[in-house]
mmCIF file of C-alpha atoms and ligand atoms in Angstrom:
data_model
loop_
_atom_site.group_PDB
_atom_site.id
_atom_site.type_symbol
_atom_site.label_atom_id
_atom_site.label_comp_id
_atom_site.label_asym_id
_atom_site.label_seq_id
_atom_site.Cartn_x
_atom_site.Cartn_y
_atom_site.Cartn_z
ATOM 1 C CA MET A 28 -6.455 4.323 13.293
ATOM 2 C CA LYS A 29 -7.258 6.274 16.087
ATOM 3 C CA ALA A 30 -4.501 6.421 18.630
ATOM 4 C CA PHE A 31 -4.656 4.660 21.916
ATOM 5 C CA MET A 32 -6.010 6.112 24.699
ATOM 6 C CA PRO A 33 -6.124 3.468 28.090
ATOM 7 C CA GLN A 34 -9.483 3.290 28.963
ATOM 8 C CA LEU A 35 -8.458 1.771 32.808
ATOM 9 C CA VAL A 36 -5.135 3.535 34.250
ATOM 10 C CA TYR A 37 -3.109 1.631 37.690
ATOM 11 C CA ILE A 38 -0.620 3.851 38.750
ATOM 12 C CA GLU A 39 1.972 2.207 41.806
ATOM 13 C CA PRO A 40 2.952 4.607 44.172
ATOM 14 C CA GLN A 41 6.844 5.042 43.374
ATOM 15 C CA ALA A 42 6.249 5.810 40.130
ATOM 16 C CA LEU A 43 5.176 9.644 41.465
ATOM 17 C CA ASP A 44 8.860 9.875 42.896
ATOM 18 C CA TYR A 45 9.901 10.655 39.164
ATOM 19 C CA PRO A 46 8.925 13.944 36.818
ATOM 20 C CA LEU A 47 6.813 11.110 34.296
ATOM 21 C CA GLY A 48 5.393 9.203 36.647
ATOM 22 C CA ARG A 49 3.558 12.667 37.827
ATOM 23 C CA GLU A 50 3.091 14.152 34.513
ATOM 24 C CA LEU A 51 1.471 10.842 33.436
ATOM 25 C CA LYS A 52 -0.519 10.877 36.471
ATOM 26 C CA GLU A 53 -1.796 15.105 35.640
ATOM 27 C CA LYS A 54 -2.315 14.013 31.295
ATOM 28 C CA PHE A 55 -4.358 11.092 32.795
ATOM 29 C CA GLU A 56 -6.870 13.408 34.910
ATOM 30 C CA ALA A 57 -6.826 15.630 32.176
ATOM 31 C CA PHE A 58 -8.132 13.040 30.149
ATOM 32 C CA GLY A 59 -10.549 11.923 32.408
ATOM 33 C CA VAL A 60 -9.335 8.037 32.691
ATOM 34 C CA GLU A 61 -10.001 5.785 35.013
ATOM 35 C CA ILE A 62 -7.060 6.118 37.920
ATOM 36 C CA ARG A 63 -6.604 3.592 40.508
ATOM 37 C CA GLN A 64 -3.696 2.867 42.606
ATOM 38 C CA THR A 65 -2.141 -0.406 42.660
ATOM 39 C CA THR A 66 1.099 -0.937 45.250
ATOM 40 C CA SER A 67 1.632 -3.706 42.337
ATOM 41 C CA HIS A 68 1.454 -4.764 39.182
ATOM 42 C CA ASN A 69 1.055 -8.466 40.646
ATOM 43 C CA GLN A 70 -1.616 -7.851 42.169
ATOM 44 C CA ILE A 71 -3.893 -6.047 39.436
ATOM 45 C CA ARG A 72 -6.142 -9.826 39.659
ATOM 46 C CA ASP A 73 -9.754 -7.603 39.142
ATOM 47 C CA LEU A 74 -9.681 -6.153 36.226
ATOM 48 C CA PRO A 75 -13.547 -5.798 34.889
ATOM 49 C CA GLY A 76 -14.727 -8.459 32.951
ATOM 50 C CA ASP A 77 -16.778 -11.504 33.844
ATOM 51 C CA HIS A 78 -14.960 -14.147 31.805
ATOM 52 C CA GLU A 79 -11.064 -14.509 30.891
ATOM 53 C CA LEU A 80 -11.997 -13.356 27.451
ATOM 54 C CA GLN A 81 -13.849 -10.001 28.489
ATOM 55 C CA LYS A 82 -10.593 -9.326 30.933
ATOM 56 C CA TYR A 83 -8.280 -9.520 28.001
ATOM 57 C CA ARG A 84 -10.046 -7.126 26.320
ATOM 58 C CA VAL A 85 -9.782 -4.988 28.620
ATOM 59 C CA ALA A 86 -6.232 -5.602 29.802
ATOM 60 C CA LYS A 87 -5.394 -4.824 26.525
ATOM 61 C CA SER A 88 -6.339 -1.453 26.491
ATOM 62 C CA THR A 89 -5.372 -1.068 30.491
ATOM 63 C CA MET A 90 -1.852 1.032 31.445
ATOM 64 C CA VAL A 91 -0.019 0.390 34.591
ATOM 65 C CA VAL A 92 2.392 3.051 35.074
ATOM 66 C CA GLY A 93 5.424 1.900 36.977
ATOM 67 C CA VAL A 94 8.846 1.764 37.799
ATOM 68 C CA ARG A 95 11.378 -0.844 36.144
ATOM 69 C CA ARG A 96 13.243 -2.592 39.159
ATOM 70 C CA THR A 97 15.082 -4.969 37.340
ATOM 71 C CA LEU A 98 17.571 -3.004 35.194
ATOM 72 C CA LYS A 99 19.381 -6.227 33.787
ATOM 73 C CA PHE A 100 18.268 -5.832 29.881
ATOM 74 C CA ASP A 101 17.665 -9.147 28.536
ATOM 75 C CA THR A 102 19.958 -10.326 25.093
ATOM 76 C CA SER A 103 18.304 -9.408 21.717
ATOM 77 C CA LYS A 104 19.445 -11.250 19.076
ATOM 78 C CA PRO A 105 19.675 -11.306 15.734
ATOM 79 C CA SER A 106 19.181 -7.491 15.280
ATOM 80 C CA ALA A 107 20.514 -5.899 18.949
ATOM 81 C CA GLU A 108 22.917 -6.791 21.510
ATOM 82 C CA TYR A 109 20.418 -5.808 24.242
ATOM 83 C CA ALA A 110 16.362 -4.850 24.406
ATOM 84 C CA ILE A 111 16.079 -1.739 26.408
ATOM 85 C CA PRO A 112 12.978 -1.785 28.565
ATOM 86 C CA LEU A 113 10.926 1.076 28.196
ATOM 87 C CA ALA A 114 7.083 -0.746 28.809
ATOM 88 C CA THR A 115 5.639 -4.412 28.349
ATOM 89 C CA GLY A 116 2.824 -5.091 26.681
ATOM 90 C CA CYS A 117 0.396 -3.847 23.431
ATOM 91 C CA MET A 118 -3.433 -3.090 22.641
ATOM 92 C CA GLY A 119 -2.924 -4.462 19.033
ATOM 93 C CA HIS A 120 -4.573 -7.755 19.057
ATOM 94 C CA CYS A 121 -2.062 -10.088 16.329
ATOM 95 C CA HIS A 122 -3.137 -13.258 16.891
ATOM 96 C CA TYR A 123 0.986 -14.811 16.209
ATOM 97 C CA CYS A 124 2.173 -11.880 18.840
ATOM 98 C CA TYR A 125 4.580 -13.849 21.240
ATOM 99 C CA LEU A 126 3.468 -11.955 23.679
ATOM 100 C CA GLN A 127 0.180 -13.592 24.489
ATOM 101 C CA THR A 128 2.629 -15.957 26.248
ATOM 102 C CA THR A 129 5.276 -14.210 27.366
ATOM 103 C CA LEU A 130 3.758 -11.892 28.831
ATOM 104 C CA GLY A 131 1.689 -14.716 30.375
ATOM 105 C CA ASN A 132 -1.609 -13.720 32.028
ATOM 106 C CA LYS A 133 -0.549 -9.819 32.316
ATOM 107 C CA PRO A 134 -1.445 -8.552 28.943
ATOM 108 C CA TYR A 135 -2.102 -4.713 30.222
ATOM 109 C CA ILE A 136 0.566 -2.669 29.112
ATOM 110 C CA ARG A 137 3.313 -1.564 31.467
ATOM 111 C CA THR A 138 4.976 2.186 30.773
ATOM 112 C CA TYR A 139 8.500 2.919 33.338
ATOM 113 C CA VAL A 140 8.866 6.239 34.894
ATOM 114 C CA ASN A 141 12.817 5.567 36.017
ATOM 115 C CA LEU A 142 13.963 6.792 32.580
ATOM 116 C CA ASP A 143 17.242 8.280 34.025
ATOM 117 C CA GLU A 144 17.821 4.648 35.356
ATOM 118 C CA ILE A 145 17.627 2.855 31.978
ATOM 119 C CA PHE A 146 19.688 4.708 30.829
ATOM 120 C CA ALA A 147 22.360 4.730 32.948
ATOM 121 C CA GLN A 148 22.332 1.187 32.668
ATOM 122 C CA ALA A 149 22.160 1.504 28.862
ATOM 123 C CA GLU A 150 25.666 3.440 29.642
ATOM 124 C CA LYS A 151 27.105 0.665 31.315
ATOM 125 C CA TYR A 152 26.550 -1.652 28.523
ATOM 126 C CA ILE A 153 27.724 1.090 25.915
ATOM 127 C CA GLU A 154 31.048 1.695 28.004
ATOM 128 C CA GLU A 155 32.140 -2.394 28.731
ATOM 129 C CA ARG A 156 31.750 -2.586 24.787
ATOM 130 C CA LYS A 157 33.303 0.748 23.796
ATOM 131 C CA PRO A 158 34.609 0.997 20.706
ATOM 132 C CA GLU A 159 32.250 -1.554 19.767
ATOM 133 C CA ILE A 160 28.933 -0.183 18.576
ATOM 134 C CA THR A 161 25.923 -1.340 20.725
ATOM 135 C CA ARG A 162 22.658 -1.825 19.541
ATOM 136 C CA PHE A 163 19.391 -2.220 21.675
ATOM 137 C CA GLU A 164 16.314 -2.914 20.479
ATOM 138 C CA ALA A 165 12.864 -0.783 22.436
ATOM 139 C CA ALA A 166 10.731 -3.406 20.903
ATOM 140 C CA CYS A 167 11.326 -6.346 22.182
ATOM 141 C CA THR A 168 8.101 -6.207 24.918
ATOM 142 C CA SER A 169 5.817 -3.767 23.219
ATOM 143 C CA ASP A 170 5.023 -1.260 20.169
ATOM 144 C CA ILE A 171 6.031 1.156 21.631
ATOM 145 C CA VAL A 172 5.238 4.018 19.469
ATOM 146 C CA GLY A 173 2.530 2.647 19.493
ATOM 147 C CA ILE A 174 1.507 4.324 23.290
ATOM 148 C CA ASP A 175 5.007 7.266 22.877
ATOM 149 C CA HIS A 176 2.215 9.254 21.752
ATOM 150 C CA LEU A 177 1.512 9.076 25.215
ATOM 151 C CA THR A 178 4.986 9.047 27.228
ATOM 152 C CA HIS A 179 7.498 10.057 25.025
ATOM 153 C CA SER A 180 9.549 7.828 27.014
ATOM 154 C CA LEU A 181 10.627 6.254 23.258
ATOM 155 C CA LYS A 182 11.688 10.159 22.317
ATOM 156 C CA LYS A 183 13.778 10.507 25.422
ATOM 157 C CA THR A 184 15.794 7.634 24.429
ATOM 158 C CA ILE A 185 16.226 8.113 20.872
ATOM 159 C CA GLU A 186 17.749 11.492 21.826
ATOM 160 C CA PHE A 187 19.383 9.482 24.505
ATOM 161 C CA MET A 188 20.756 7.402 21.967
ATOM 162 C CA GLY A 189 22.221 10.716 19.875
ATOM 163 C CA ARG A 190 24.017 11.619 22.116
ATOM 164 C CA THR A 191 26.262 9.342 23.006
ATOM 165 C CA GLU A 192 29.087 8.211 20.636
ATOM 166 C CA TYR A 193 29.026 4.632 20.347
ATOM 167 C CA GLY A 194 25.009 3.405 21.097
ATOM 168 C CA ARG A 195 22.691 2.308 18.756
ATOM 169 C CA LEU A 196 18.988 2.313 18.958
ATOM 170 C CA ARG A 197 16.265 0.147 16.793
ATOM 171 C CA PHE A 198 12.823 -0.624 17.384
ATOM 172 C CA VAL A 199 9.401 -1.921 14.816
ATOM 173 C CA THR A 200 6.375 -0.590 15.020
ATOM 174 C CA LYS A 201 2.986 -1.206 13.523
ATOM 175 C CA PHE A 202 1.321 2.025 14.086
ATOM 176 C CA HIS A 203 2.126 5.242 12.562
ATOM 177 C CA HIS A 204 1.886 7.558 15.366
ATOM 178 C CA VAL A 205 4.950 8.979 14.624
ATOM 179 C CA ASP A 206 4.350 12.865 14.358
ATOM 180 C CA HIS A 207 5.781 13.969 17.739
ATOM 181 C CA LEU A 208 9.591 11.873 16.769
ATOM 182 C CA LEU A 209 10.137 13.866 13.562
ATOM 183 C CA ASP A 210 12.067 16.658 15.470
ATOM 184 C CA ALA A 211 14.056 14.630 18.315
ATOM 185 C CA ARG A 212 17.590 14.373 18.356
ATOM 186 C CA HIS A 213 18.500 10.839 16.711
ATOM 187 C CA ASN A 214 21.710 12.052 14.827
ATOM 188 C CA GLY A 215 21.158 9.219 12.784
ATOM 189 C CA HIS A 216 21.323 6.629 15.954
ATOM 190 C CA THR A 217 18.117 5.640 15.727
ATOM 191 C CA ARG A 218 16.853 2.623 13.060
ATOM 192 C CA PHE A 219 13.334 3.043 12.323
ATOM 193 C CA ARG A 220 11.930 0.053 10.997
ATOM 194 C CA PHE A 221 7.875 -0.961 9.975
ATOM 195 C CA SER A 222 6.508 -4.216 9.792
ATOM 196 C CA VAL A 223 4.874 -5.281 6.838
ATOM 197 C CA ASN A 224 3.193 -7.773 5.129
ATOM 198 C CA SER A 225 1.184 -9.452 2.917
ATOM 199 C CA ARG A 226 -2.283 -8.057 2.707
ATOM 200 C CA TYR A 227 -3.630 -10.775 3.186
ATOM 201 C CA VAL A 228 -1.648 -11.156 6.672
ATOM 202 C CA ILE A 229 -2.606 -7.912 8.223
ATOM 203 C CA LYS A 230 -6.352 -8.473 6.862
ATOM 204 C CA HIS A 231 -6.966 -11.673 8.886
ATOM 205 C CA PHE A 232 -4.273 -11.470 11.497
ATOM 206 C CA GLU A 233 -3.471 -8.276 12.586
ATOM 207 C CA PRO A 234 -6.544 -6.281 14.129
ATOM 208 C CA GLY A 235 -6.060 -3.300 16.396
ATOM 209 C CA THR A 236 -3.182 -2.009 14.176
ATOM 210 C CA SER A 237 -2.624 0.760 11.356
ATOM 211 C CA SER A 238 -3.083 0.126 8.275
ATOM 212 C CA PHE A 239 -0.523 -0.793 5.303
ATOM 213 C CA ASP A 240 -0.653 2.625 3.673
ATOM 214 C CA GLN A 241 -0.528 4.158 7.169
ATOM 215 C CA ARG A 242 2.706 2.052 7.622
ATOM 216 C CA LEU A 243 3.600 3.421 4.493
ATOM 217 C CA GLU A 244 3.401 6.572 4.978
ATOM 218 C CA ALA A 245 4.541 6.947 8.657
ATOM 219 C CA ALA A 246 7.578 5.682 7.076
ATOM 220 C CA ARG A 247 7.765 8.342 4.260
ATOM 221 C CA LYS A 248 7.403 10.510 6.768
ATOM 222 C CA VAL A 249 10.527 9.192 9.288
ATOM 223 C CA ALA A 250 12.925 8.767 6.362
ATOM 224 C CA ASP A 251 12.239 13.215 5.079
ATOM 225 C CA ALA A 252 13.390 13.321 8.943
ATOM 226 C CA GLY A 253 16.278 12.291 8.293
ATOM 227 C CA TYR A 254 16.092 8.507 10.252
ATOM 228 C CA PRO A 255 17.705 4.928 8.737
ATOM 229 C CA VAL A 256 14.677 2.811 7.961
ATOM 230 C CA GLY A 257 13.988 -0.371 7.705
ATOM 231 C CA PHE A 258 11.295 -2.876 7.151
ATOM 232 C CA VAL A 259 10.626 -6.060 9.281
ATOM 233 C CA VAL A 260 8.396 -8.498 7.143
ATOM 234 C CA ALA A 261 6.982 -10.873 9.315
ATOM 235 C CA PRO A 262 5.752 -13.061 10.180
ATOM 236 C CA ILE A 263 6.527 -14.621 6.862
ATOM 237 C CA TYR A 264 3.069 -16.888 6.287
ATOM 238 C CA MET A 265 2.789 -19.802 3.696
ATOM 239 C CA HIS A 266 -1.004 -18.803 2.775
ATOM 240 C CA GLU A 267 -2.864 -19.540 0.081
ATOM 241 C CA GLY A 268 -1.418 -17.743 -3.238
ATOM 242 C CA TRP A 269 1.894 -16.107 -0.542
ATOM 243 C CA ARG A 270 4.043 -15.781 -3.761
ATOM 244 C CA GLU A 271 1.878 -13.191 -5.312
ATOM 245 C CA GLY A 272 0.744 -11.682 -2.018
ATOM 246 C CA TYR A 273 4.842 -10.809 -1.122
ATOM 247 C CA LEU A 274 5.009 -9.690 -4.424
ATOM 248 C CA GLU A 275 2.861 -7.179 -4.861
ATOM 249 C CA LEU A 276 3.684 -6.348 -1.137
ATOM 250 C CA PHE A 277 6.908 -4.809 -2.253
ATOM 251 C CA GLU A 278 5.299 -3.443 -5.708
ATOM 252 C CA ARG A 279 3.246 -0.734 -3.057
ATOM 253 C CA LEU A 280 6.111 -1.221 -1.369
ATOM 254 C CA SER A 281 8.645 0.404 -3.439
ATOM 255 C CA ALA A 282 5.824 2.414 -5.876
ATOM 256 C CA SER A 283 5.407 4.352 -2.403
ATOM 257 C CA LEU A 284 8.984 4.891 -1.292
ATOM 258 C CA LYS A 285 10.546 5.616 -4.599
ATOM 259 C CA ASP A 286 10.980 8.796 -5.190
ATOM 260 C CA LEU A 287 12.926 8.792 -1.426
ATOM 261 C CA HIS A 288 16.392 8.775 -0.794
ATOM 262 C CA LEU A 289 17.029 5.818 1.684
ATOM 263 C CA PRO A 290 21.031 5.679 2.018
ATOM 264 C CA SER A 291 20.682 2.760 4.153
ATOM 265 C CA LEU A 292 18.024 0.795 3.920
ATOM 266 C CA SER A 293 17.558 -2.809 5.450
ATOM 267 C CA PHE A 294 15.539 -5.433 5.616
ATOM 268 C CA GLU A 295 14.726 -8.620 8.008
ATOM 269 C CA MET A 296 12.983 -11.408 7.369
ATOM 270 C CA ILE A 297 11.219 -13.480 9.886
ATOM 271 C CA GLN A 298 9.151 -16.659 8.761
ATOM 272 C CA HIS A 299 5.919 -17.349 11.775
ATOM 273 C CA ARG A 300 6.978 -19.777 14.326
ATOM 274 C CA PHE A 301 4.956 -20.794 17.536
ATOM 275 C CA THR A 302 4.763 -23.274 20.529
ATOM 276 C CA LYS A 303 3.173 -25.824 22.042
ATOM 277 C CA PRO A 304 1.552 -23.298 24.880
ATOM 278 C CA ALA A 305 1.166 -20.217 22.369
ATOM 279 C CA LYS A 306 -1.303 -22.611 20.477
ATOM 280 C CA LYS A 307 -3.439 -22.857 23.292
ATOM 281 C CA VAL A 308 -3.321 -19.352 24.151
ATOM 282 C CA ILE A 309 -3.964 -18.054 20.803
ATOM 283 C CA GLU A 310 -7.526 -20.314 20.586
ATOM 284 C CA LYS A 311 -8.639 -19.676 23.215
ATOM 285 C CA ARG A 312 -8.478 -15.808 22.797
ATOM 286 C CA TYR A 313 -8.576 -15.628 18.925
ATOM 287 C CA PRO A 314 -11.052 -18.802 18.361
ATOM 288 C CA LYS A 315 -12.470 -17.960 14.986
ATOM 289 C CA THR A 316 -8.493 -17.598 13.739
ATOM 290 C CA LYS A 317 -7.922 -18.372 10.011
ATOM 291 C CA LEU A 318 -3.883 -18.764 11.852
ATOM 292 C CA ASP A 319 -2.541 -22.784 10.546
ATOM 293 C CA LEU A 320 -1.428 -24.042 13.906
ATOM 294 C CA ASP A 321 -0.814 -27.717 12.456
ATOM 295 C CA GLU A 322 2.516 -29.030 13.760
ATOM 296 C CA THR A 323 2.599 -32.017 11.983
ATOM 297 C CA LYS A 324 2.968 -29.570 8.482
ATOM 298 C CA ARG A 325 5.864 -27.630 10.583
ATOM 299 C CA LYS A 326 9.491 -28.659 12.175
ATOM 300 C CA TYR A 327 9.779 -28.900 15.432
ATOM 301 C CA LYS A 328 13.252 -26.803 16.663
ATOM 302 C CA TRP A 329 14.768 -26.777 20.409
ATOM 303 C CA GLY A 330 14.326 -23.196 22.171
ATOM 304 C CA LYS A 331 15.975 -21.339 24.869
ATOM 305 C CA TYR A 332 14.271 -22.857 28.561
ATOM 306 C CA GLY A 333 13.574 -25.824 26.863
ATOM 307 C CA ILE A 334 10.116 -24.768 24.872
ATOM 308 C CA GLY A 335 10.544 -25.426 21.204
ATOM 309 C CA LYS A 336 9.187 -23.187 18.138
ATOM 310 C CA TYR A 337 7.830 -24.906 15.120
ATOM 311 C CA VAL A 338 8.470 -23.323 11.821
ATOM 312 C CA TYR A 339 8.558 -24.544 8.741
ATOM 313 C CA PRO A 340 10.260 -27.290 7.383
ATOM 314 C CA THR A 341 13.640 -26.789 6.361
ATOM 315 C CA ASP A 342 12.509 -26.526 2.211
ATOM 316 C CA ASP A 343 9.873 -24.528 2.703
ATOM 317 C CA ALA A 344 11.590 -22.119 4.947
ATOM 318 C CA LYS A 345 14.384 -22.186 1.681
ATOM 319 C CA GLU A 346 11.858 -21.252 -0.479
ATOM 320 C CA LEU A 347 10.233 -18.494 1.036
ATOM 321 C CA GLU A 348 13.565 -17.088 1.677
ATOM 322 C CA GLU A 349 14.606 -17.024 -1.726
ATOM 323 C CA THR A 350 11.305 -16.059 -3.021
ATOM 324 C CA LEU A 351 11.334 -13.121 -0.319
ATOM 325 C CA SER A 352 15.121 -11.945 -0.886
ATOM 326 C CA SER A 353 14.639 -12.042 -5.049
ATOM 327 C CA TYR A 354 11.759 -10.154 -4.105
ATOM 328 C CA ILE A 355 13.471 -7.598 -2.192
ATOM 329 C CA LYS A 356 16.383 -7.574 -4.900
ATOM 330 C CA GLN A 357 14.077 -6.717 -7.729
ATOM 331 C CA PHE A 358 12.749 -3.945 -6.209
ATOM 332 C CA PHE A 359 15.581 -2.788 -3.967
ATOM 333 C CA PRO A 360 18.654 -3.300 -4.646
ATOM 334 C CA GLN A 361 20.813 -1.146 -2.264
ATOM 335 C CA ALA A 362 19.224 -2.254 0.459
ATOM 336 C CA ASP A 363 20.752 -4.311 2.953
ATOM 337 C CA ILE A 364 19.087 -7.981 3.780
ATOM 338 C CA LEU A 365 20.182 -8.642 6.999
ATOM 339 C CA TYR A 366 18.636 -11.903 8.414
ATOM 340 C CA PHE A 367 15.881 -14.425 7.714
ATOM 341 C CA THR A 368 15.133 -16.264 10.721
HETATM 342 FE FE1 LIG B 4 2.096 -7.916 18.900
HETATM 343 FE FE2 LIG B 4 3.634 -6.425 17.375
HETATM 344 FE FE3 LIG B 4 0.737 -7.269 17.083
HETATM 345 FE FE4 LIG B 4 1.406 -5.509 19.401
HETATM 346 S S1 LIG B 4 1.281 -4.965 16.871
HETATM 347 S S2 LIG B 4 0.146 -7.277 19.793
HETATM 348 S S3 LIG B 4 3.643 -6.370 19.870
HETATM 349 S S4 LIG B 4 2.896 -8.094 17.037
#
């Protein structure tokens, strides 16, 4: 899996008022990437492509360099208090990805260059809650690690949180391009999580992301660099042979990490879910997907903004939780299981 390089870059004029905006412009010019000016990302209607699917693919390799105007952070339960907005969109093609609906018809990648303003806002939230710790999640709207070799905005955020007394950062990734983050002065304030899954799920539903082995190699590197490490098993999916599939996942994980010192290893578990609008979009964008989106096999759970989700029925969810928790306890007795949702 090669590190991401956009095929097309849009730059909002205000982005050039910030050092990172200018730096990215120079960088993409030097790489010979096509750059277009845009007054606002909302005006990017003319992405190349003859039909919607083609435009969608182009959008996934398009980067918009812009300014984050809304500085009110969203909440991010259960893993953190706030979502810190560094970027939106992702070049991965995971069939189940919830960004397909949350980003609507703007699936391109936006990166924000007004980092100092974002950090100032984060500091306000930290002040309001101190002496309580305030946790910020950086991967709510993108896979930030996957683009950070270009922007280094995650690296700056890691170092910013490292300097705070009460701020903590966390994010999750399916990419292995972590080398530039290894020397960041994190001060133990950033939890580096990797998304892992059974072979079946990775093979059928996660095109355009790093392989399981690459993610594990990256996890070893960041553990060596002293980061607190975690794994997010998501989405947990009941495919044929799922018990054996997930058992094998933990066997491989444990074999690969056994010689490492992982004092605060954590696991989070998220069962597969989908909404009705998501199902429509997934079927359009990935018409051959094997992802089972049959509502009659699921339980409806009321959600925010009146859009409910289809999750596994209570007994199935309980079985998933108990089975995976037992594997974690078997292979990683010292680890914390943070939640199953
Ligand atoms: Fe979505 Fe994460 Fe896959 Fe990117 S890597 S497409 S953010 S699930």
